GROMACS .gro file of C-alpha atoms in nm:
model
  257
    1MET     CA    1  -3.085   0.727  -0.338
    2ALA     CA    2  -2.990   0.496  -0.093
    3ILE     CA    3  -3.023   0.256  -0.321
    4ILE     CA    4  -2.794   0.338  -0.586
    5SER     CA    5  -2.536   0.393  -0.312
    6LEU     CA    6  -2.546   0.068  -0.217
    7PHE     CA    7  -2.517  -0.047  -0.539
    8ILE     CA    8  -2.195   0.197  -0.592
    9HIS     CA    9  -2.023   0.089  -0.284
   10THR     CA   10  -2.103  -0.284  -0.351
   11TYR     CA   11  -1.957  -0.282  -0.695
   12LEU     CA   12  -1.710  -0.090  -0.548
   13PHE     CA   13  -1.631  -0.370  -0.300
   14ILE     CA   14  -1.639  -0.626  -0.563
   15LEU     CA   15  -1.400  -0.451  -0.751
   16GLY     CA   16  -1.115  -0.383  -0.478
   17ALA     CA   17  -1.138  -0.765  -0.395
   18ALA     CA   18  -1.052  -0.812  -0.663
   19LEU     CA   19  -0.767  -0.609  -0.779
   20GLY     CA   20  -0.639  -0.736  -0.433
   21SER     CA   21  -0.656  -1.055  -0.610
   22PHE     CA   22  -0.448  -0.932  -0.861
   23PHE     CA   23  -0.248  -0.712  -0.663
   24ASN     CA   24  -0.154  -1.087  -0.509
   25VAL     CA   25  -0.023  -1.182  -0.776
   26VAL     CA   26   0.164  -0.888  -0.879
   27GLY     CA   27   0.332  -0.880  -0.584
   28LEU     CA   28   0.475  -1.204  -0.548
   29ARG     CA   29   0.574  -1.280  -0.890
   30VAL     CA   30   0.704  -1.001  -1.007
   31PRO     CA   31   1.075  -0.975  -0.790
   32GLN     CA   32   1.032  -1.348  -0.912
   33ASN     CA   33   1.100  -1.231  -1.256
   34GLN     CA   34   0.776  -1.372  -1.322
   35SER     CA   35   0.474  -1.316  -1.546
   36ILE     CA   36   0.186  -1.191  -1.404
   37VAL     CA   37  -0.044  -1.333  -1.688
   38SER     CA   38   0.056  -1.710  -1.714
   39PRO     CA   39   0.047  -1.982  -1.665
   40GLY     CA   40  -0.211  -1.922  -1.432
   41SER     CA   41  -0.250  -2.017  -1.019
   42SER     CA   42  -0.190  -2.361  -0.884
   43CYS     CA   43  -0.089  -2.483  -0.581
   44PRO     CA   44   0.344  -2.419  -0.509
   45VAL     CA   45   0.243  -2.801  -0.291
   46CYS     CA   46   0.033  -3.020  -0.523
   47GLY     CA   47   0.005  -2.842  -0.837
   48HIS     CA   48  -0.339  -2.845  -0.832
   49ARG     CA   49  -0.407  -2.622  -1.155
   50ILE     CA   50  -0.669  -2.331  -0.946
   51LYS     CA   51  -1.008  -2.331  -1.109
   52PRO     CA   52  -1.192  -2.044  -1.140
   53LEU     CA   53  -1.481  -2.119  -0.903
   54GLU     CA   54  -1.167  -2.116  -0.666
   55LEU     CA   55  -1.053  -1.814  -0.743
   56VAL     CA   56  -1.349  -1.568  -0.633
   57PRO     CA   57  -1.160  -1.330  -0.391
   58ILE     CA   58  -1.268  -1.379  -0.030
   59PHE     CA   59  -1.569  -1.608  -0.015
   60SER     CA   60  -1.339  -1.876  -0.208
   61TYR     CA   61  -1.083  -1.860   0.130
   62ILE     CA   62  -1.324  -1.911   0.366
   63VAL     CA   63  -1.550  -2.241   0.164
   64GLN     CA   64  -1.237  -2.424   0.117
   65LYS     CA   65  -1.174  -2.328   0.549
   66GLY     CA   66  -0.842  -2.166   0.397
   67LYS     CA   67  -0.619  -2.540   0.222
   68CYS     CA   68  -0.587  -2.609  -0.133
   69LYS     CA   69  -0.887  -2.784  -0.257
   70SER     CA   70  -0.663  -3.102  -0.337
   71CYS     CA   71  -0.333  -3.148  -0.159
   72LYS     CA   72  -0.526  -3.030   0.168
   73THR     CA   73  -0.249  -2.763   0.299
   74SER     CA   74  -0.278  -2.450   0.374
   75ILE     CA   75  -0.309  -2.146   0.235
   76SER     CA   76  -0.112  -1.813   0.357
   77PRO     CA   77  -0.388  -1.565   0.454
   78ILE     CA   78  -0.193  -1.277   0.308
   79TYR     CA   79  -0.394  -1.338   0.053
   80PRO     CA   80  -0.797  -1.340   0.109
   81VAL     CA   81  -0.636  -1.016   0.443
   82MET     CA   82  -0.547  -0.809   0.115
   83GLU     CA   83  -0.802  -0.868  -0.100
   84LEU     CA   84  -1.045  -0.748   0.223
   85ILE     CA   85  -0.834  -0.472   0.287
   86THR     CA   86  -0.809  -0.369  -0.065
   87ALA     CA   87  -1.188  -0.377  -0.088
   88ILE     CA   88  -1.239  -0.141   0.195
   89LEU     CA   89  -1.024   0.057   0.114
   90PHE     CA   90  -1.133   0.128  -0.230
   91THR     CA   91  -1.478   0.139  -0.121
   92THR     CA   92  -1.434   0.401   0.167
   93SER     CA   93  -1.170   0.588  -0.085
   94PRO     CA   94  -1.517   0.806  -0.191
   95LEU     CA   95  -1.580   0.840   0.127
   96MET     CA   96  -1.311   1.033   0.283
   97ALA     CA   97  -1.127   1.127  -0.085
   98GLY     CA   98  -1.498   1.265  -0.246
   99TRP     CA   99  -1.631   1.188  -0.598
  100SER     CA  100  -1.357   1.405  -0.740
  101LYS     CA  101  -1.071   1.333  -0.986
  102GLU     CA  102  -0.874   1.300  -0.641
  103LEU     CA  103  -0.974   0.946  -0.629
  104ALA     CA  104  -0.815   0.836  -0.912
  105ILE     CA  105  -0.477   0.946  -0.688
  106ALA     CA  106  -0.595   0.731  -0.394
  107TRP     CA  107  -0.703   0.458  -0.573
  108THR     CA  108  -0.369   0.499  -0.755
  109LEU     CA  109  -0.200   0.498  -0.394
  110ILE     CA  110  -0.366   0.190  -0.207
  111SER     CA  111  -0.309   0.003  -0.527
  112LEU     CA  112   0.064   0.073  -0.500
  113CYS     CA  113   0.019   0.008  -0.127
  114MET     CA  114  -0.118  -0.303  -0.160
  115ILE     CA  115   0.120  -0.446  -0.408
  116VAL     CA  116   0.437  -0.375  -0.242
  117SER     CA  117   0.324  -0.477   0.098
  118VAL     CA  118   0.250  -0.811  -0.041
  119SER     CA  119   0.617  -0.798  -0.199
  120ASP     CA  120   0.786  -0.680   0.128
  121LEU     CA  121   0.600  -0.950   0.387
  122ALA     CA  122   0.654  -1.263   0.127
  123TYR     CA  123   1.020  -1.125   0.017
  124MET     CA  124   1.101  -0.814   0.219
  125ILE     CA  125   1.156  -0.759  -0.185
  126ILE     CA  126   1.040  -0.369  -0.288
  127PRO     CA  127   1.028  -0.447  -0.688
  128ASP     CA  128   1.206  -0.180  -0.893
  129LYS     CA  129   0.975  -0.305  -1.157
  130VAL     CA  130   0.663  -0.174  -0.980
  131LEU     CA  131   0.851   0.158  -0.866
  132LEU     CA  132   0.929   0.227  -1.255
  133PHE     CA  133   0.500   0.191  -1.330
  134PHE     CA  134   0.399   0.401  -1.065
  135LEU     CA  135   0.685   0.681  -1.099
  136PRO     CA  136   0.557   0.783  -1.409
  137LEU     CA  137   0.137   0.680  -1.347
  138VAL     CA  138   0.170   0.929  -1.028
  139LEU     CA  139   0.395   1.280  -1.229
  140ILE     CA  140   0.108   1.272  -1.494
  141GLU     CA  141  -0.163   1.283  -1.237
  142ARG     CA  142   0.020   1.471  -0.991
  143LEU     CA  143   0.187   1.759  -1.298
  144PHE     CA  144  -0.077   1.729  -1.547
  145PHE     CA  145  -0.464   1.593  -1.393
  146ILE     CA  146  -0.490   1.586  -1.049
  147PRO     CA  147  -0.205   1.885  -0.927
  148LEU     CA  148  -0.112   1.964  -0.549
  149ASP     CA  149  -0.163   2.287  -0.481
  150PRO     CA  150   0.136   2.451  -0.587
  151TRP     CA  151   0.218   2.185  -0.886
  152TYR     CA  152   0.589   2.191  -0.799
  153ASP     CA  153   0.514   2.019  -0.462
  154ALA     CA  154   0.497   1.707  -0.636
  155LEU     CA  155   0.814   1.747  -0.766
  156ILE     CA  156   0.985   1.833  -0.414
  157GLY     CA  157   0.817   1.573  -0.177
  158LEU     CA  158   0.961   1.343  -0.498
  159PHE     CA  159   1.296   1.465  -0.321
  160ALA     CA  160   1.226   1.499   0.035
  161GLY     CA  161   1.107   1.083  -0.016
  162ALA     CA  162   1.415   0.972  -0.118
  163PHE     CA  163   1.634   1.247   0.094
  164ILE     CA  164   1.571   1.153   0.466
  165PRO     CA  165   1.599   0.784   0.440
  166PHE     CA  166   1.899   0.836   0.164
  167VAL     CA  167   2.116   1.003   0.458
  168ILE     CA  168   2.027   0.699   0.741
  169ILE     CA  169   2.112   0.470   0.486
  170LEU     CA  170   2.448   0.631   0.463
  171ILE     CA  171   2.480   0.723   0.893
  172SER     CA  172   2.334   0.380   1.002
  173ARG     CA  173   2.477   0.237   0.672
  174GLY     CA  174   2.297  -0.005   0.548
  175GLY     CA  175   1.917   0.087   0.839
  176MET     CA  176   1.729   0.165   0.570
  177GLY     CA  177   1.662  -0.055   0.247
  178GLY     CA  178   1.709   0.126  -0.122
  179GLY     CA  179   1.360  -0.023  -0.199
  180ASP     CA  180   1.216   0.217   0.082
  181MET     CA  181   1.412   0.527  -0.030
  182LYS     CA  182   1.225   0.440  -0.321
  183LEU     CA  183   0.921   0.413  -0.210
  184LEU     CA  184   0.896   0.685  -0.028
  185ALA     CA  185   1.039   0.887  -0.355
  186VAL     CA  186   0.716   0.771  -0.476
  187LEU     CA  187   0.463   0.849  -0.221
  188GLY     CA  188   0.637   1.254  -0.217
  189VAL     CA  189   0.468   1.336  -0.559
  190LEU     CA  190   0.105   1.200  -0.448
  191LEU     CA  191   0.147   1.289  -0.089
  192GLY     CA  192   0.370   1.614  -0.118
  193TRP     CA  193   0.677   1.714   0.068
  194LYS     CA  194   0.450   1.770   0.355
  195LEU     CA  195   0.211   1.484   0.409
  196VAL     CA  196   0.542   1.215   0.253
  197LEU     CA  197   0.804   1.335   0.582
  198LEU     CA  198   0.424   1.286   0.860
  199ALA     CA  199   0.384   0.902   0.664
  200PHE     CA  200   0.766   0.871   0.718
  201PHE     CA  201   0.715   0.978   1.070
  202LEU     CA  202   0.422   0.758   1.135
  203ALA     CA  203   0.481   0.486   0.927
  204THR     CA  204   0.901   0.474   1.210
  205VAL     CA  205   0.621   0.508   1.530
  206ILE     CA  206   0.453   0.196   1.429
  207GLY     CA  207   0.716  -0.013   1.315
  208THR     CA  208   0.885   0.070   1.617
  209LEU     CA  209   0.603  -0.029   1.816
  210ALA     CA  210   0.548  -0.287   1.582
  211GLY     CA  211   0.930  -0.381   1.676
  212VAL     CA  212   0.841  -0.346   2.058
  213PHE     CA  213   0.570  -0.575   2.109
  214GLY     CA  214   0.697  -0.850   1.767
  215MET     CA  215   1.013  -0.827   2.071
  216LEU     CA  216   0.791  -0.900   2.383
  217LEU     CA  217   0.601  -1.208   2.217
  218GLY     CA  218   1.009  -1.344   2.051
  219LYS     CA  219   0.859  -1.269   1.677
  220VAL     CA  220   1.119  -1.015   1.644
  221LYS     CA  221   1.517  -1.056   1.697
  222ARG     CA  222   1.683  -0.746   1.845
  223GLY     CA  223   1.969  -0.681   1.497
  224LYS     CA  224   1.720  -0.843   1.227
  225PRO     CA  225   1.577  -0.715   0.970
  226PHE     CA  226   1.168  -0.694   0.880
  227PRO     CA  227   1.045  -0.548   0.631
  228PHE     CA  228   0.921  -0.229   0.706
  229GLY     CA  229   0.731  -0.099   0.328
  230PRO     CA  230   0.426  -0.261   0.474
  231PHE     CA  231   0.419   0.068   0.782
  232LEU     CA  232   0.545   0.303   0.485
  233VAL     CA  233   0.216   0.214   0.332
  234ILE     CA  234   0.064   0.257   0.689
  235GLY     CA  235   0.163   0.596   0.715
  236ALA     CA  236   0.128   0.657   0.315
  237LEU     CA  237  -0.247   0.623   0.392
  238LEU     CA  238  -0.305   0.774   0.711
  239ALA     CA  239  -0.147   1.095   0.566
  240TYR     CA  240  -0.346   1.084   0.216
  241PHE     CA  241  -0.681   1.022   0.381
  242PHE     CA  242  -0.584   1.260   0.738
  243GLY     CA  243  -0.259   1.450   0.730
  244SER     CA  244  -0.443   1.780   0.681
  245SER     CA  245  -0.614   1.671   0.989
  246LEU     CA  246  -0.401   1.543   1.189
  247ILE     CA  247  -0.152   1.821   1.088
  248GLN     CA  248  -0.411   2.105   1.215
  249TRP     CA  249  -0.462   1.919   1.540
  250TYR     CA  250  -0.083   1.906   1.629
  251THR     CA  251  -0.017   2.295   1.530
  252GLY     CA  252  -0.303   2.406   1.698
  253THR     CA  253  -0.286   2.177   1.983
  254PHE     CA  254   0.135   2.270   2.041
  255PHE     CA  255   0.150   2.632   1.890
  256THR     CA  256  -0.119   2.853   1.980
  257TYR     CA  257  -0.027   3.231   2.058
   0.00000   0.00000   0.00000
């Protein structure tokens, strides 16, 4: 059994890394209205067409020491980082979500989160095309195959996820982007209203701390926007995998009578 478990989790790690590489392509090309199929990957500096052996997730970056094989230009670490994070999340999901139909939701959530993170980090854009692809998918999953309890919690989550950032956008006149609002709406379908509110709260706390720390280091300037999507992603993943435990701990700690 241990050998079988090792084989399965090794397979999931490799699958996750390969998908992470694909999510990089989607996240970088879709906002630029480029095909995710062709042309093949190439160095943006010298135009070197990257060969299959140079595209092995994580491994190729390490072997090439993070540089283009042709012109030696540094390759952005976002590629191997996203591949590694996706691989880890795909591998550990069964341990947290269990071997059940819910695992499909976990992998869908991870896929969405990785793509929008790449797009937002690269261009400060969360593409509508990506969200419009995932919205019907998550609605079908949550309403017909892996419903929440009650089933309409997914629909409440959709509106709850959109409502709060919509109010913030109106009040602050641009304090959040429309992409963040639409992302939260899609996340609301996956998480339900309680967990999407928790996800937003966690994203706000983590984002605020990161912003303050960035200003102390001189990396973030006051009044200058920075991508909030990755923090929403972190909040959503924490809420999905640990949200019920966090809510139970919070209510048990502060609302005991």
